[in-house]
mmCIF file with all atom_site columns, C-alpha atoms in Angstrom:
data_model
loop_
_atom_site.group_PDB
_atom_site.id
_atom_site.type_symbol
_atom_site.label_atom_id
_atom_site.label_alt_id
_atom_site.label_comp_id
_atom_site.label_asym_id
_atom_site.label_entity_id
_atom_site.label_seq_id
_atom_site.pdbx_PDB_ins_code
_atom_site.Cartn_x
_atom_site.Cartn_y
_atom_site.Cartn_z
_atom_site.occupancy
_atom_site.B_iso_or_equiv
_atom_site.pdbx_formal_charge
_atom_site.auth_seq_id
_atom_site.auth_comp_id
_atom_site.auth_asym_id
_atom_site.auth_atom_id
_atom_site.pdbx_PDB_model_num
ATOM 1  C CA . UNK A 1 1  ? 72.901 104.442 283.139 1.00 0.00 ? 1  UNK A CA 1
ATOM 2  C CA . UNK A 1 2  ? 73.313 108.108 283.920 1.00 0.00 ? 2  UNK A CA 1
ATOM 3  C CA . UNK A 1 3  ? 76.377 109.381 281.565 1.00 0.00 ? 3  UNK A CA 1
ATOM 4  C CA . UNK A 1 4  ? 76.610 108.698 277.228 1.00 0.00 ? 4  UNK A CA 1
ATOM 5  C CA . UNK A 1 5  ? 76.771 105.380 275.600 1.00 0.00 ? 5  UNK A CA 1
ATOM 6  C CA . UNK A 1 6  ? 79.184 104.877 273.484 1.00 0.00 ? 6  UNK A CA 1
ATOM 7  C CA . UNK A 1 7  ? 80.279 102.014 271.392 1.00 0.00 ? 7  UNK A CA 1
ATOM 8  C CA . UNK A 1 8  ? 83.625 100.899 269.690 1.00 0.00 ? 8  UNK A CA 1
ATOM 9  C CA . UNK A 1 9  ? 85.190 104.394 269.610 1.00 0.00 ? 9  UNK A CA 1
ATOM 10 C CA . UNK A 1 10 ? 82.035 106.698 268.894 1.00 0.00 ? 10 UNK A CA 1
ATOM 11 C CA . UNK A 1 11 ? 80.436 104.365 266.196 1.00 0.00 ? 11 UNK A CA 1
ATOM 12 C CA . UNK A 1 12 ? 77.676 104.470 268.012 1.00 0.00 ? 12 UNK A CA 1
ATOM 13 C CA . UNK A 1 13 ? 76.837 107.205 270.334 1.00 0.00 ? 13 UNK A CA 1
ATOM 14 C CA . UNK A 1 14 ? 73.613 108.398 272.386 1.00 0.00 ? 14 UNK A CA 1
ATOM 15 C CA . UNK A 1 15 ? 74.344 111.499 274.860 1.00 0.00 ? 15 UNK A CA 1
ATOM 16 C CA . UNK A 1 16 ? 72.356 111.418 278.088 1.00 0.00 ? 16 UNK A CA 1
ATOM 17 C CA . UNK A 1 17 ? 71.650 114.851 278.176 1.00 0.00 ? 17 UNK A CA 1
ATOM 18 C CA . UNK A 1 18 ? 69.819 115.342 275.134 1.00 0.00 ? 18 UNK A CA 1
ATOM 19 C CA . UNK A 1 19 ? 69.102 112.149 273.915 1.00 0.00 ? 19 UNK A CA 1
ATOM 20 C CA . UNK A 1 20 ? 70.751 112.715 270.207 1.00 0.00 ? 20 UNK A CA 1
ATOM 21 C CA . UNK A 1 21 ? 72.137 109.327 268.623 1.00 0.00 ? 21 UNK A CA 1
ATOM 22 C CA . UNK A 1 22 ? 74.507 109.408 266.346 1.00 0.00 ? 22 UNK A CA 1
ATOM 23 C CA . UNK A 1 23 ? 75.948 106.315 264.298 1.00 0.00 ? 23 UNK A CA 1
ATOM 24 C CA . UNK A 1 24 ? 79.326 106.647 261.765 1.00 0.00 ? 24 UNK A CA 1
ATOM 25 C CA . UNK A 1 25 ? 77.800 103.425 259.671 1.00 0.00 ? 25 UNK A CA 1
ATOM 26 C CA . UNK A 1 26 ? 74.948 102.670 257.878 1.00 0.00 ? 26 UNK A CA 1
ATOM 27 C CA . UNK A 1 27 ? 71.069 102.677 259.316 1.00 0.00 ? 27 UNK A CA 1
ATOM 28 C CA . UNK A 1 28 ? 68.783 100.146 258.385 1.00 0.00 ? 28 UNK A CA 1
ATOM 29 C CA . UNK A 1 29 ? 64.684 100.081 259.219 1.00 0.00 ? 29 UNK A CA 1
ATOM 30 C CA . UNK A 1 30 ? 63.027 96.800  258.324 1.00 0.00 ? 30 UNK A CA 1
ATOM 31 C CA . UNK A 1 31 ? 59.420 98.624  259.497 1.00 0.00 ? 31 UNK A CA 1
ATOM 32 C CA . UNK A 1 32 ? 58.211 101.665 259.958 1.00 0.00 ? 32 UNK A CA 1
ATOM 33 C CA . UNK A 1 33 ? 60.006 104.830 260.724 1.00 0.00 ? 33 UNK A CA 1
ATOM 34 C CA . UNK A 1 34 ? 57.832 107.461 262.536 1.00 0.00 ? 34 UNK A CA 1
ATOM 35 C CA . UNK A 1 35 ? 59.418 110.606 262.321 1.00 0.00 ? 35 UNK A CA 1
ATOM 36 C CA . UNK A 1 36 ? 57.514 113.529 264.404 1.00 0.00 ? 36 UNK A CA 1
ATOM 37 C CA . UNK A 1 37 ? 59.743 116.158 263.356 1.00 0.00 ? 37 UNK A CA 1
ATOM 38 C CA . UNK A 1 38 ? 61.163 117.502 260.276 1.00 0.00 ? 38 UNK A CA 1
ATOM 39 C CA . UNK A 1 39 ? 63.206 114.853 258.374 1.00 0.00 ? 39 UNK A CA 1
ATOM 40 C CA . UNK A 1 40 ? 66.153 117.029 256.933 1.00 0.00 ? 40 UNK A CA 1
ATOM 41 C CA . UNK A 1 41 ? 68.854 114.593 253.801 1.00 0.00 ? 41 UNK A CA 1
ATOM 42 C CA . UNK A 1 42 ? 72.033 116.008 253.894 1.00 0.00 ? 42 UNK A CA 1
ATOM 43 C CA . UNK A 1 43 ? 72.090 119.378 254.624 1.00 0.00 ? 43 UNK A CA 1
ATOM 44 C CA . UNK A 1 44 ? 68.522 119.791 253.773 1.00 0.00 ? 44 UNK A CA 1
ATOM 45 C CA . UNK A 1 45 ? 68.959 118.407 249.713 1.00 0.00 ? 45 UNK A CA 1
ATOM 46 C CA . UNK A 1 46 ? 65.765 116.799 251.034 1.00 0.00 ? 46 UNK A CA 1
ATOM 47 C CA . UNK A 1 47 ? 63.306 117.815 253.738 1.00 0.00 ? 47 UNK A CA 1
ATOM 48 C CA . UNK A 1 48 ? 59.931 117.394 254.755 1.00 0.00 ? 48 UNK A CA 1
ATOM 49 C CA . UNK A 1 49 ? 58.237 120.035 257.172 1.00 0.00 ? 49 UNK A CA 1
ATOM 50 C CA . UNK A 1 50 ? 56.629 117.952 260.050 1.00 0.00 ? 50 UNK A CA 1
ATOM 51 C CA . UNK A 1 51 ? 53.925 121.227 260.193 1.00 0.00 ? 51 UNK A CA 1
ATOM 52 C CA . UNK A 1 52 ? 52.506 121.383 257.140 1.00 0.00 ? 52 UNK A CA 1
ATOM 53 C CA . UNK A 1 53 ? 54.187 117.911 255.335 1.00 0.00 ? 53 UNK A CA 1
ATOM 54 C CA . UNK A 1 54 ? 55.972 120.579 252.388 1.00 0.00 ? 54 UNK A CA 1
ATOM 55 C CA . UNK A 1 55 ? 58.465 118.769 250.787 1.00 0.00 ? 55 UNK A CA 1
ATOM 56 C CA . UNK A 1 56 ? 61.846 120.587 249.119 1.00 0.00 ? 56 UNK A CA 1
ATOM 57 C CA . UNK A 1 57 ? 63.727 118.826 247.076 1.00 0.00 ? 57 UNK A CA 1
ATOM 58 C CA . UNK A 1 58 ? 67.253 120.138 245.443 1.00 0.00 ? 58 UNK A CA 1
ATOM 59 C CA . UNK A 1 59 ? 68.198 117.746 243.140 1.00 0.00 ? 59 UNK A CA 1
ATOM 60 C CA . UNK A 1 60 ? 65.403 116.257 240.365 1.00 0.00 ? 60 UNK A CA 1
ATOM 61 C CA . UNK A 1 61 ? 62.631 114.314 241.036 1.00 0.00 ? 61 UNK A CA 1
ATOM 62 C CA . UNK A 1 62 ? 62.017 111.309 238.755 1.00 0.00 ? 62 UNK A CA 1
ATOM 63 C CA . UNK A 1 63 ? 58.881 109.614 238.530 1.00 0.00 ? 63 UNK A CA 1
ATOM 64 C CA . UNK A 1 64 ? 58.676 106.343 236.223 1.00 0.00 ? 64 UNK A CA 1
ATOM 65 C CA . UNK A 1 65 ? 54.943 106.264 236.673 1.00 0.00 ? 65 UNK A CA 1
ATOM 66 C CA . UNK A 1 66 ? 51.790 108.166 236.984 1.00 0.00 ? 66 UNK A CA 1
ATOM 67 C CA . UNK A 1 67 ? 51.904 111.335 238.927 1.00 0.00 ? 67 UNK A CA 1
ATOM 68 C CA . UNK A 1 68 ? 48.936 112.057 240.528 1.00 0.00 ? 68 UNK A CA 1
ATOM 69 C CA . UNK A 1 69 ? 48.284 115.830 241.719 1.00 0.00 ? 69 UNK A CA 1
ATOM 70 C CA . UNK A 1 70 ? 45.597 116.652 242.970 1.00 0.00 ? 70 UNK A CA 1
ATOM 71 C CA . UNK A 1 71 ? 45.910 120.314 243.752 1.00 0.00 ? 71 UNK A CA 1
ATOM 72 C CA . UNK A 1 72 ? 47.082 123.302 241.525 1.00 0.00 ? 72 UNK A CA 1
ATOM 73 C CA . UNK A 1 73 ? 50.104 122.689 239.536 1.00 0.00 ? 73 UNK A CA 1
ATOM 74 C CA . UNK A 1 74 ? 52.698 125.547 239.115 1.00 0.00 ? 74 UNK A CA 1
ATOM 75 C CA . UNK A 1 75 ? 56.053 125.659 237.620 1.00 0.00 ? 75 UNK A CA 1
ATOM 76 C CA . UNK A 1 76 ? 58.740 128.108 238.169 1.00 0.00 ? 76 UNK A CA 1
ATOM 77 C CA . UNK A 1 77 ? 57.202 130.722 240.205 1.00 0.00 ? 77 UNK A CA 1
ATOM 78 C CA . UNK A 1 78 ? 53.695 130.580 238.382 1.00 0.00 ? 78 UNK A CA 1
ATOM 79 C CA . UNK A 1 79 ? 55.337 130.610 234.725 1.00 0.00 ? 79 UNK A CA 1
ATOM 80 C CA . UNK A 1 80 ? 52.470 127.555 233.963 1.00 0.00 ? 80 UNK A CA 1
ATOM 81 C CA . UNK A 1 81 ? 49.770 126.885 236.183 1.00 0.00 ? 81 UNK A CA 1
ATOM 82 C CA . UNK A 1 82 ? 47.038 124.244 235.727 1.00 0.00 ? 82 UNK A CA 1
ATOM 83 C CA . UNK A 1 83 ? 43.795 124.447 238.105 1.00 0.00 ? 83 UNK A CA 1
ATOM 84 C CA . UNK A 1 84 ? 42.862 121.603 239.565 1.00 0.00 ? 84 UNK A CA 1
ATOM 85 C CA . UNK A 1 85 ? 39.321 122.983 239.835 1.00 0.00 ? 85 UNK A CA 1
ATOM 86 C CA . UNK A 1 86 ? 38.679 122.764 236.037 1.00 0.00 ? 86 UNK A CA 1
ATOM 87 C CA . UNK A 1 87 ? 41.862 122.110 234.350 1.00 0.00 ? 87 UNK A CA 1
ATOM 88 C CA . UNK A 1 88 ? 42.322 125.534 232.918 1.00 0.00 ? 88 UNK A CA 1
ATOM 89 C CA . UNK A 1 89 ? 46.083 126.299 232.548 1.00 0.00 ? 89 UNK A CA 1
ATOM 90 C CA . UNK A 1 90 ? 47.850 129.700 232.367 1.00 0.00 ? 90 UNK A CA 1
ATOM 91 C CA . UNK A 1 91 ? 51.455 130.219 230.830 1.00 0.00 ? 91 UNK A CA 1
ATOM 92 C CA . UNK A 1 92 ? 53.792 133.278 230.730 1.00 0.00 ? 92 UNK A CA 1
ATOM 93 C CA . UNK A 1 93 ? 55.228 132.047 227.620 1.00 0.00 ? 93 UNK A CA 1
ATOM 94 C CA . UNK A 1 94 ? 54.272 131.134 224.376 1.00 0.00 ? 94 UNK A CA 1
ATOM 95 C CA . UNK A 1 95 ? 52.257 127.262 224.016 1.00 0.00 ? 95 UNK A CA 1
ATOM 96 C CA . UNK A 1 96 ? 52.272 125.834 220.217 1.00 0.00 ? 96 UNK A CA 1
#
């Protein structure tokens, strides 16, 4: 096959030239997904940097277990940071 594919009226559609797929329903992955770029959600709401793995997220994250971080924590531009070398925090604001 040398030209697109294309199936039922563009549901479905890979173009030769570039190899882009693009699908009007729903994707499902029963396995694995290896993804060697960046993965941009939406617009990027959600996207993971396939250089460095940084994640941005911009909606909230909610985690209903234990978050484990095992590197500096900072919130808001350095308003609290905690070390992750000896636990020491530092806040811009008040603490009581």
């Amino acid at each position: 096959m040398t030209g697109d594919l294309s199936v039922k009226d563009d549901k479905f559609v890979v173009t030769a030239t570039s190899g882009n797929v693009a699908t009007a329903g729903t994707l499902t992955v029963a396995s694995n997904a290896l993804v060697t770029g960046d993965l941009s959600v939406n617009n990027s709401k959600f996207v993971v940097t396939a250089s460095s793995g940084n994640t941005a997220a911009a909606g909230t994250l909610t985690v209903a277990g234990t978050a484990l971080v095992t590197g500096d924590l900072s919130v808001k531009d350095g308003k609290f940071v905690v070390s992750a070398a000896d636990g020491n925090f530092d806040s811009a604001g008040s603490i009581s």
